[in-house]
Coordinates of C-alpha atoms and ligand atoms in Angstrom, one line a residue:
X283 CA -123.1 -8.0 -21.7
X284 CA -120.3 -6.4 -23.7
X285 CA -120.5 -6.7 -27.4
X286 CA -116.7 -6.1 -27.7
X287 CA -115.8 -9.4 -26.2
X288 CA -116.0 -12.6 -28.2
X289 CA -118.4 -15.3 -27.0
X290 CA -117.1 -18.7 -25.9
X291 CA -120.4 -20.5 -26.2
X292 CA -120.6 -23.5 -28.6
X293 CA -123.0 -21.5 -30.8
X294 CA -124.2 -19.1 -31.8
X295 CA -120.6 -18.3 -32.6
X296 CA -118.8 -15.0 -33.3
X297 CA -119.8 -13.4 -36.6
X298 CA -117.0 -12.1 -38.8
X299 CA -117.4 -8.5 -40.0
X300 CA -117.4 -9.6 -43.6
X301 CA -120.3 -12.0 -43.0
X302 CA -122.3 -9.3 -41.1
X303 CA -121.8 -7.0 -44.1
X304 CA -122.8 -9.7 -46.5
X305 CA -126.1 -10.3 -44.6
X306 CA -126.9 -6.6 -44.6
X307 CA -128.4 -6.0 -48.0
X308 CA -131.3 -4.2 -49.6
X309 CA -134.5 -6.0 -50.4
X310 CA -134.1 -8.4 -53.3
X311 CA -136.9 -10.1 -55.2
X312 CA -136.5 -13.7 -54.5
X313 CA -138.3 -14.6 -57.8
X314 CA -135.8 -12.6 -59.8
X315 CA -132.7 -14.1 -61.5
X316 CA -130.6 -12.0 -59.0
X317 CA -131.7 -14.4 -56.2
X318 CA -130.7 -17.5 -58.3
X319 CA -127.3 -15.9 -58.9
X320 CA -126.8 -15.7 -55.2
X321 CA -128.4 -18.9 -54.2
X322 CA -126.8 -21.3 -56.7
X323 CA -123.2 -20.7 -55.5
X324 CA -124.2 -21.0 -51.8
X325 CA -125.7 -24.4 -52.5
X326 CA -122.7 -25.5 -54.5
X327 CA -120.5 -24.3 -51.7
X328 CA -122.4 -26.3 -49.0
X329 CA -121.9 -29.4 -51.2
X330 CA -118.2 -28.8 -51.1
X331 CA -118.1 -28.3 -47.4
X332 CA -120.1 -31.5 -46.9
X333 CA -117.8 -33.4 -49.3
X334 CA -120.9 -34.5 -51.2
X335 CA -120.8 -35.9 -54.7
X336 CA -124.4 -37.0 -55.4
X337 CA -127.5 -35.6 -53.7
X338 CA -129.1 -32.3 -53.0
X339 CA -128.8 -29.5 -50.5
X340 CA -131.8 -28.1 -48.7
X341 CA -131.6 -24.7 -47.0
X342 CA -134.6 -23.9 -44.8
X343 CA -135.5 -20.8 -42.8
X344 CA -135.1 -22.5 -39.5
X345 CA -132.5 -23.8 -37.0
X346 CA -130.8 -27.1 -36.4
X347 CA -133.8 -28.4 -34.5
X348 CA -135.9 -27.7 -37.6
X349 CA -133.3 -29.6 -39.6
X350 CA -133.9 -32.7 -37.3
X351 CA -137.6 -32.4 -37.9
X352 CA -137.2 -32.0 -41.7
X353 CA -134.9 -35.0 -41.8
X354 CA -137.4 -37.4 -40.2
X355 CA -140.7 -36.0 -41.4
X356 CA -139.6 -36.1 -45.1
X357 CA -138.4 -39.7 -45.1
X358 CA -140.3 -41.7 -42.4
X359 CA -143.8 -42.8 -41.6
X360 CA -145.7 -42.9 -38.3
X361 CA -144.7 -46.0 -36.3
X362 CA -141.4 -46.5 -38.1
X363 CA -138.5 -47.6 -35.9
X364 CA -135.4 -45.6 -35.7
X365 CA -132.2 -46.5 -33.8
X366 CA -130.4 -43.9 -31.7
X367 CA -127.9 -43.7 -28.9
X368 CA -128.6 -41.2 -26.1
X369 CA -125.5 -39.7 -24.5
X370 CA -126.2 -36.0 -24.0
X371 CA -128.7 -33.3 -24.3
X372 CA -128.6 -33.0 -28.1
X373 CA -128.9 -36.7 -28.9
X374 CA -131.7 -36.7 -26.3
X375 CA -133.6 -33.8 -28.0
X376 CA -133.5 -35.5 -31.4
X377 CA -134.9 -38.7 -29.8
X378 CA -137.6 -36.7 -28.1
X379 CA -138.5 -35.0 -31.4
X380 CA -138.8 -38.4 -33.1
X381 CA -141.0 -39.7 -30.3
X382 CA -143.3 -36.7 -30.6
X383 CA -143.6 -37.4 -34.3
X384 CA -145.0 -40.9 -33.5
X385 CA -141.8 -42.7 -34.3
X386 CA -140.7 -45.8 -32.3
X387 CA -137.2 -45.0 -31.1
X388 CA -135.0 -47.9 -30.2
X389 CA -132.7 -46.1 -27.7
X390 CA -129.3 -47.3 -26.8
X391 CA -128.7 -45.7 -23.4
X392 CA -125.1 -44.7 -23.2
X393 CA -123.3 -42.9 -20.3
X394 CA -122.9 -39.2 -20.9
X395 CA -119.2 -38.5 -21.8
X396 CA -119.2 -41.5 -24.1
X397 CA -119.7 -41.4 -27.8
X398 CA -121.9 -43.5 -30.1
X399 CA -121.4 -47.2 -29.1
X400 CA -120.4 -48.9 -32.3
X401 CA -120.6 -52.4 -31.0
X402 CA -124.1 -52.0 -29.6
X403 CA -125.3 -50.3 -32.8
X404 CA -123.9 -53.2 -34.9
X405 CA -125.6 -55.7 -32.6
X406 CA -128.9 -53.9 -32.7
X407 CA -128.8 -53.8 -36.5
X408 CA -127.8 -57.5 -36.8
X409 CA -130.6 -58.5 -34.5
X410 CA -133.1 -56.6 -36.7
X411 CA -133.3 -59.3 -39.3
X412 CA -136.7 -58.1 -40.5
X413 CA -135.3 -54.6 -41.2
X414 CA -137.9 -52.8 -39.0
X415 CA -135.3 -50.1 -38.3
X416 CA -135.8 -47.5 -41.0
X417 CA -133.1 -45.0 -39.9
X418 CA -130.0 -44.8 -37.7
X419 CA -129.5 -41.4 -36.0
X420 CA -126.1 -40.2 -35.0
X421 CA -125.0 -37.0 -33.2
X422 CA -121.6 -36.3 -34.7
X423 CA -120.5 -33.9 -32.0
X424 CA -122.5 -34.0 -28.8
X425 CA -122.3 -30.3 -27.8
X426 CA -123.5 -30.9 -24.2
X427 CA -120.5 -33.1 -23.3
X428 CA -117.9 -32.1 -25.9
X429 CA -117.8 -35.6 -27.4
X430 CA -117.3 -36.5 -31.0
X431 CA -118.5 -39.8 -32.4
X432 CA -117.0 -42.0 -35.1
X433 CA -119.5 -41.4 -38.0
X434 CA -117.5 -43.5 -40.4
X435 CA -117.5 -46.3 -37.8
X436 CA -121.3 -46.2 -37.6
X437 CA -121.5 -46.5 -41.4
X438 CA -119.1 -49.6 -41.2
X439 CA -121.3 -51.1 -38.5
X440 CA -124.3 -50.7 -40.8
X441 CA -122.5 -52.2 -43.7
X442 CA -121.1 -55.1 -41.7
X443 CA -124.7 -55.8 -40.5
X444 CA -125.9 -55.5 -44.1
X445 CA -128.6 -53.1 -42.9
X446 CA -130.5 -50.9 -45.4
X447 CA -131.6 -48.2 -42.9
X448 CA -131.1 -44.5 -43.8
X449 CA -128.2 -42.9 -42.0
X450 CA -129.0 -39.5 -40.5
X451 CA -126.3 -37.4 -38.9
X452 CA -126.6 -34.3 -36.8
X453 CA -123.5 -32.2 -37.7
X454 CA -124.8 -29.0 -36.3
X455 CA -121.7 -28.3 -34.1
X456 CA -119.2 -30.1 -36.4
X457 CA -119.9 -29.2 -40.0
X458 CA -117.6 -26.4 -41.1
X459 CA -115.3 -26.9 -38.2
X460 CA -114.4 -30.6 -38.1
X461 CA -113.8 -33.0 -41.1
X462 CA -117.1 -34.2 -42.5
X463 CA -117.4 -36.7 -45.5
X464 CA -121.0 -37.0 -46.6
X465 CA -120.4 -39.3 -49.5
X466 CA -117.4 -41.3 -48.2
X467 CA -119.2 -41.9 -44.9
X468 CA -122.4 -43.0 -46.7
X469 CA -124.5 -40.4 -44.9
X470 CA -128.1 -40.1 -46.2
X471 CA -129.1 -36.9 -44.4
X472 CA -126.7 -34.4 -42.7
X473 CA -128.1 -31.6 -40.6
X474 CA -126.3 -28.3 -40.0
X475 CA -127.3 -24.9 -38.8
X476 CA -126.1 -21.4 -39.8
X477 CA -124.9 -20.2 -36.4
X478 CA -122.1 -22.6 -35.6
X479 CA -119.3 -23.5 -38.0
X480 CA -120.8 -21.3 -40.7
X481 CA -120.4 -18.2 -38.4
X482 CA -123.8 -16.7 -39.3
X483 CA -126.6 -15.6 -37.2
X484 CA -129.2 -18.3 -36.4
X485 CA -131.9 -18.7 -39.0
X486 CA -131.0 -21.5 -41.4
X487 CA -131.2 -25.2 -41.2
X488 CA -128.8 -26.6 -43.8
X489 CA -129.2 -30.2 -44.9
X490 CA -127.5 -32.6 -47.3
X491 CA -129.7 -35.4 -48.7
X492 CA -128.5 -38.4 -50.6
X493 CA -130.3 -40.0 -53.6
X494 CA -131.4 -42.8 -51.2
X495 CA -133.1 -40.2 -48.9
X496 CA -134.7 -38.5 -51.9
X497 CA -136.1 -41.8 -53.0
X498 CA -137.5 -42.4 -49.4
X499 CA -139.4 -39.1 -49.6
X500 CA -142.0 -40.6 -51.9
X501 CA -143.2 -43.4 -49.6
X502 CA -143.0 -41.4 -46.4
X503 CA -146.3 -40.4 -44.8
X504 CA -145.4 -38.3 -41.8
X505 CA -147.1 -34.9 -42.3
X506 CA -144.8 -32.1 -43.6
X507 CA -145.7 -28.8 -45.3
X508 CA -143.3 -26.0 -44.5
X509 CA -140.3 -28.4 -44.5
X510 CA -141.5 -30.5 -47.5
X511 CA -138.3 -31.3 -49.5
X512 CA -140.3 -32.2 -52.6
X513 CA -141.6 -28.6 -52.9
X514 CA -138.2 -27.2 -52.1
X515 CA -136.5 -29.3 -54.8
X516 CA -139.2 -28.3 -57.4
X517 CA -138.8 -24.7 -56.6
X518 CA -134.9 -24.9 -56.6
X519 CA -135.0 -26.4 -60.1
X520 CA -136.5 -23.0 -61.1
X521 CA -133.9 -21.1 -59.2
X522 CA -136.3 -20.2 -56.4
X523 CA -138.1 -21.1 -53.2
X524 CA -141.7 -22.2 -52.5
X525 CA -142.0 -19.3 -50.1
X526 CA -140.0 -16.2 -49.1
X527 CA -136.3 -17.2 -48.4
X528 CA -134.1 -15.5 -45.8
X529 CA -132.2 -13.7 -48.4
X530 CA -129.7 -11.9 -46.2
X531 CA -128.7 -15.1 -44.5
X532 CA -128.2 -16.8 -47.8
X533 CA -126.0 -14.0 -49.0
X534 CA -124.1 -14.4 -45.7
X535 CA -123.8 -18.2 -46.3
X536 CA -122.2 -17.6 -49.7
X537 CA -119.7 -15.3 -48.0
X538 CA -119.1 -17.8 -45.2
X539 CA -118.2 -20.5 -47.7
X540 CA -115.8 -18.1 -49.4
X541 CA -114.1 -17.4 -46.1
X542 CA -113.8 -21.1 -45.2
X543 CA -112.4 -21.9 -48.6
X544 CA -110.0 -18.9 -48.7
X545 CA -108.5 -20.3 -45.5
X546 CA -108.8 -23.8 -46.9
X547 CA -111.1 -26.4 -45.2
X548 CA -108.2 -28.5 -44.1
X549 CA -106.6 -25.4 -42.5
X550 CA -109.9 -24.5 -40.8
X551 CA -110.0 -28.0 -39.3
X552 CA -106.4 -27.9 -38.3
X553 CA -107.0 -24.5 -36.6
X554 CA -109.9 -25.9 -34.7
X555 CA -107.7 -28.9 -33.5
X556 CA -105.0 -26.5 -32.4
X557 CA -107.3 -24.1 -30.6
X558 CA -109.0 -27.1 -28.9
X559 CA -105.7 -28.6 -27.8
X560 CA -104.6 -25.3 -26.2
X561 CA -107.9 -25.3 -24.3
X562 CA -107.3 -28.8 -23.1
X563 CA -103.8 -28.0 -22.0
X564 CA -105.2 -25.2 -19.9
X565 CA -107.9 -27.5 -18.5
X566 CA -105.2 -30.0 -17.5
X567 CA -103.1 -27.2 -15.9
X568 CA -106.2 -26.2 -13.8
X569 CA -106.2 -29.8 -12.5
X570 CA -109.4 -30.5 -14.3
X571 CA -110.4 -32.7 -17.2
X572 CA -112.8 -32.7 -20.1
X573 CA -116.1 -34.5 -19.5
X574 CA -115.4 -36.7 -22.6
X575 CA -114.3 -40.1 -21.3
X576 CA -111.2 -40.7 -23.5
X577 CA -109.0 -38.5 -25.6
X578 CA -110.3 -40.0 -28.9
X579 CA -113.7 -38.6 -28.0
X580 CA -112.5 -35.0 -27.4
X581 CA -114.4 -32.5 -29.5
X582 CA -112.4 -29.9 -31.4
X583 CA -115.4 -27.4 -31.2
X584 CA -116.4 -27.5 -27.5
X585 CA -114.9 -28.6 -24.3
X586 CA -117.1 -29.4 -21.3
X587 CA -114.8 -28.8 -18.4
X588 CA -115.5 -31.1 -15.4
X589 CA -115.3 -28.8 -12.3
X590 CA -113.8 -29.8 -9.0
X591 CA -115.9 -31.4 -6.3
X592 CA -117.8 -28.7 -4.4
X593 CA -117.7 -26.2 -7.3
X594 CA -120.6 -25.3 -9.5
X595 CA -119.9 -24.7 -13.2
X596 CA -123.0 -22.6 -13.6
X597 CA -121.6 -20.1 -11.0
X598 CA -118.6 -19.5 -13.2
X599 CA -120.8 -18.9 -16.3
X600 CA -123.0 -16.5 -14.3
X601 CA -120.1 -14.6 -12.9
X602 CA -118.3 -14.4 -16.3
X603 CA -121.4 -12.8 -17.8
X604 CA -122.2 -10.4 -15.0
X605 CA -118.7 -9.3 -14.0
X606 CA -116.6 -9.6 -17.2
X607 CA -119.2 -9.6 -20.0
X608 CA -118.0 -12.9 -21.4
X609 CA -120.3 -15.8 -22.3
X610 CA -119.4 -19.4 -21.6
X611 CA -121.8 -22.4 -21.8
X612 CA -123.6 -23.9 -18.8
X613 CA -123.9 -27.6 -18.2
X614 CA -127.2 -29.0 -19.6
X615 CA -129.4 -31.7 -18.1
X616 CA -127.5 -34.5 -16.4
X617 CA -124.3 -32.4 -16.2
X618 CA -125.9 -29.1 -15.0
X619 CA -123.5 -27.6 -12.5
X620 CA -120.9 -30.4 -13.0
X621 CA -119.3 -28.7 -16.0
X622 CA -119.0 -25.4 -17.8
X623 CA -118.5 -25.4 -21.5
X624 CA -115.9 -23.5 -23.6
X625 CA -117.0 -23.2 -27.2
X626 CA -114.0 -22.9 -29.5
X627 CA -115.4 -23.0 -33.0
X628 CA -116.0 -20.6 -35.8
X629 CA -114.2 -17.3 -36.1
X630 CA -111.5 -17.7 -33.4
X631 CA -107.8 -17.3 -33.1
X632 CA -105.2 -18.3 -30.4
X633 CA -105.3 -14.8 -29.1
X634 CA -109.1 -14.8 -28.7
X635 CA -109.0 -18.2 -26.9
X636 CA -106.3 -16.9 -24.5
X637 CA -108.7 -14.1 -23.5
X638 CA -111.4 -16.6 -22.8
X639 CA -109.1 -18.8 -20.7
X640 CA -107.8 -15.8 -18.8
X641 CA -111.4 -14.8 -18.0
X642 CA -112.3 -18.3 -16.9
X643 CA -109.3 -18.2 -14.5
X644 CA -110.3 -14.8 -13.1
X645 CA -113.8 -16.2 -12.4
X646 CA -112.3 -19.3 -10.7
X647 CA -110.1 -17.1 -8.5
X648 CA -113.2 -14.9 -7.7
X649 CA -115.1 -18.0 -6.7
X650 CA -112.3 -19.3 -4.5
X651 CA -111.7 -22.4 -6.7
X652 CA -108.4 -24.1 -6.1
X653 CA -106.7 -22.6 -9.2
X654 CA -103.6 -20.3 -9.4
X655 CA -104.1 -17.3 -11.8
X656 CA -102.1 -17.8 -15.0
X657 CA -101.6 -21.6 -14.8
X658 CA -104.0 -22.5 -17.6
X659 CA -103.2 -19.5 -19.7
X660 CA -99.5 -20.3 -19.5
X661 CA -100.1 -23.9 -20.6
X662 CA -102.1 -22.7 -23.6
X663 CA -99.5 -20.0 -24.4
X664 CA -96.8 -22.6 -24.5
X665 CA -98.8 -24.8 -26.8
X666 CA -99.8 -22.0 -29.1
X667 CA -96.2 -20.6 -29.3
X668 CA -94.9 -23.9 -30.3
X669 CA -97.5 -24.8 -32.9
X670 CA -98.4 -21.5 -34.5
X671 CA -98.4 -21.6 -38.3
X672 CA -96.6 -18.6 -39.8
X673 CA -99.1 -15.8 -40.5
X674 CA -99.5 -15.1 -44.2
X675 CA -99.0 -11.3 -44.3
X676 CA -101.5 -9.5 -46.5
X677 CA -99.9 -7.9 -49.5
X678 CA -101.7 -4.6 -48.8
Ligands
LIG1856 C1 -126.9 -26.4 -31.5 C2 -127.2 -27.8 -31.8 C3 -128.5 -28.2 -32.2 C4 -129.7 -27.4 -32.2 O1 -129.6 -26.4 -33.1 P1 -130.6 -25.1 -33.0 O2 -130.0 -24.3 -34.1 O3 -130.3 -24.5 -31.6 O4 -132.0 -25.5 -33.2 C5 -128.6 -29.5 -32.5 N1 -127.6 -30.4 -32.5 C6 -126.4 -30.0 -32.0 C7 -125.3 -31.0 -32.0 C8 -126.2 -28.7 -31.7 O5 -124.9 -28.3 -31.2

């Protein structure tokens, strides 16, 4: 695998040079004021990225999966019911994690390629007159199928049903790349990871927790130790950690937020929409389609490309890696072989995406797929030429 090529997997994403440098630092005593000086702005920055007014940020040495575990183990008790729709590998894995924690998951089985079914969620909540459901789980961006769900719509369904459950959202592959509104959407726990929109190496689970989630910690009886929010918040109040933090990654996180805010969060989101649209134009020109069922579900961070009958998406991914040193994502679970995935999030430009599309085309030609070289690239080029914002030239 060549380290000169960008990756086109939906995480971990390409790491900007400035972030790599920020992570590379000498040992720092995490009980010293120097750590607090670094940590406090990172926490404040995450709050701004989440658009969070009230609540706390928890940054754990872990990954997104650990964030799922921390969310449920801090707020729920064995036997509690949670409501979740299953429509892809990531929504499935969070459900599986809950079940292994002894939670009773009320699953709304939903075809892969669809998003969270608002009507069925509202109906399930309305039917739960005794309020047995303690939490509603949502996967904002299902990375396996390239489907985004309407998080604000789920909140509305909860409000219309008058249901008091906690609202937990997996934003691992959306936060920092797609609009996210913690407070406005009434989210109680948001889960992110360092290696996707934040453009860092893997190693941090980043969570936002609402005052309601904080209140729920007290009565919750699921075992938790390493991930105990109470100990984290006590230590934070003193500017520190209950154990040794991943100092370099936290320095990188502060730098990541600076980069996102220098570009402007709205511009970051618009760039992701543009890049994604160029990819979708290419996919259409190949005579293929995103796995997401309808355009309103199209993710701006990852496209799962449905491959033609008789073709195997995994062959393309294997060939791209072995022949061209370029990484794409394979289809997972139910869509293994039926799709390959193009990650288009984090540090990416039009020019980088065009390189990825060109590589995918070379692989298709090599594999004898019915695609003419240049078709998809040209469609993306046309779109990018017509929609490019003027580059701000650096003064230096
Ligand atoms: C990547 C991802 C995860 C898992 O995160 P890890 O950091 O690999 O543990 C969870 N949910 C979604 C939507 C993801 O894209």
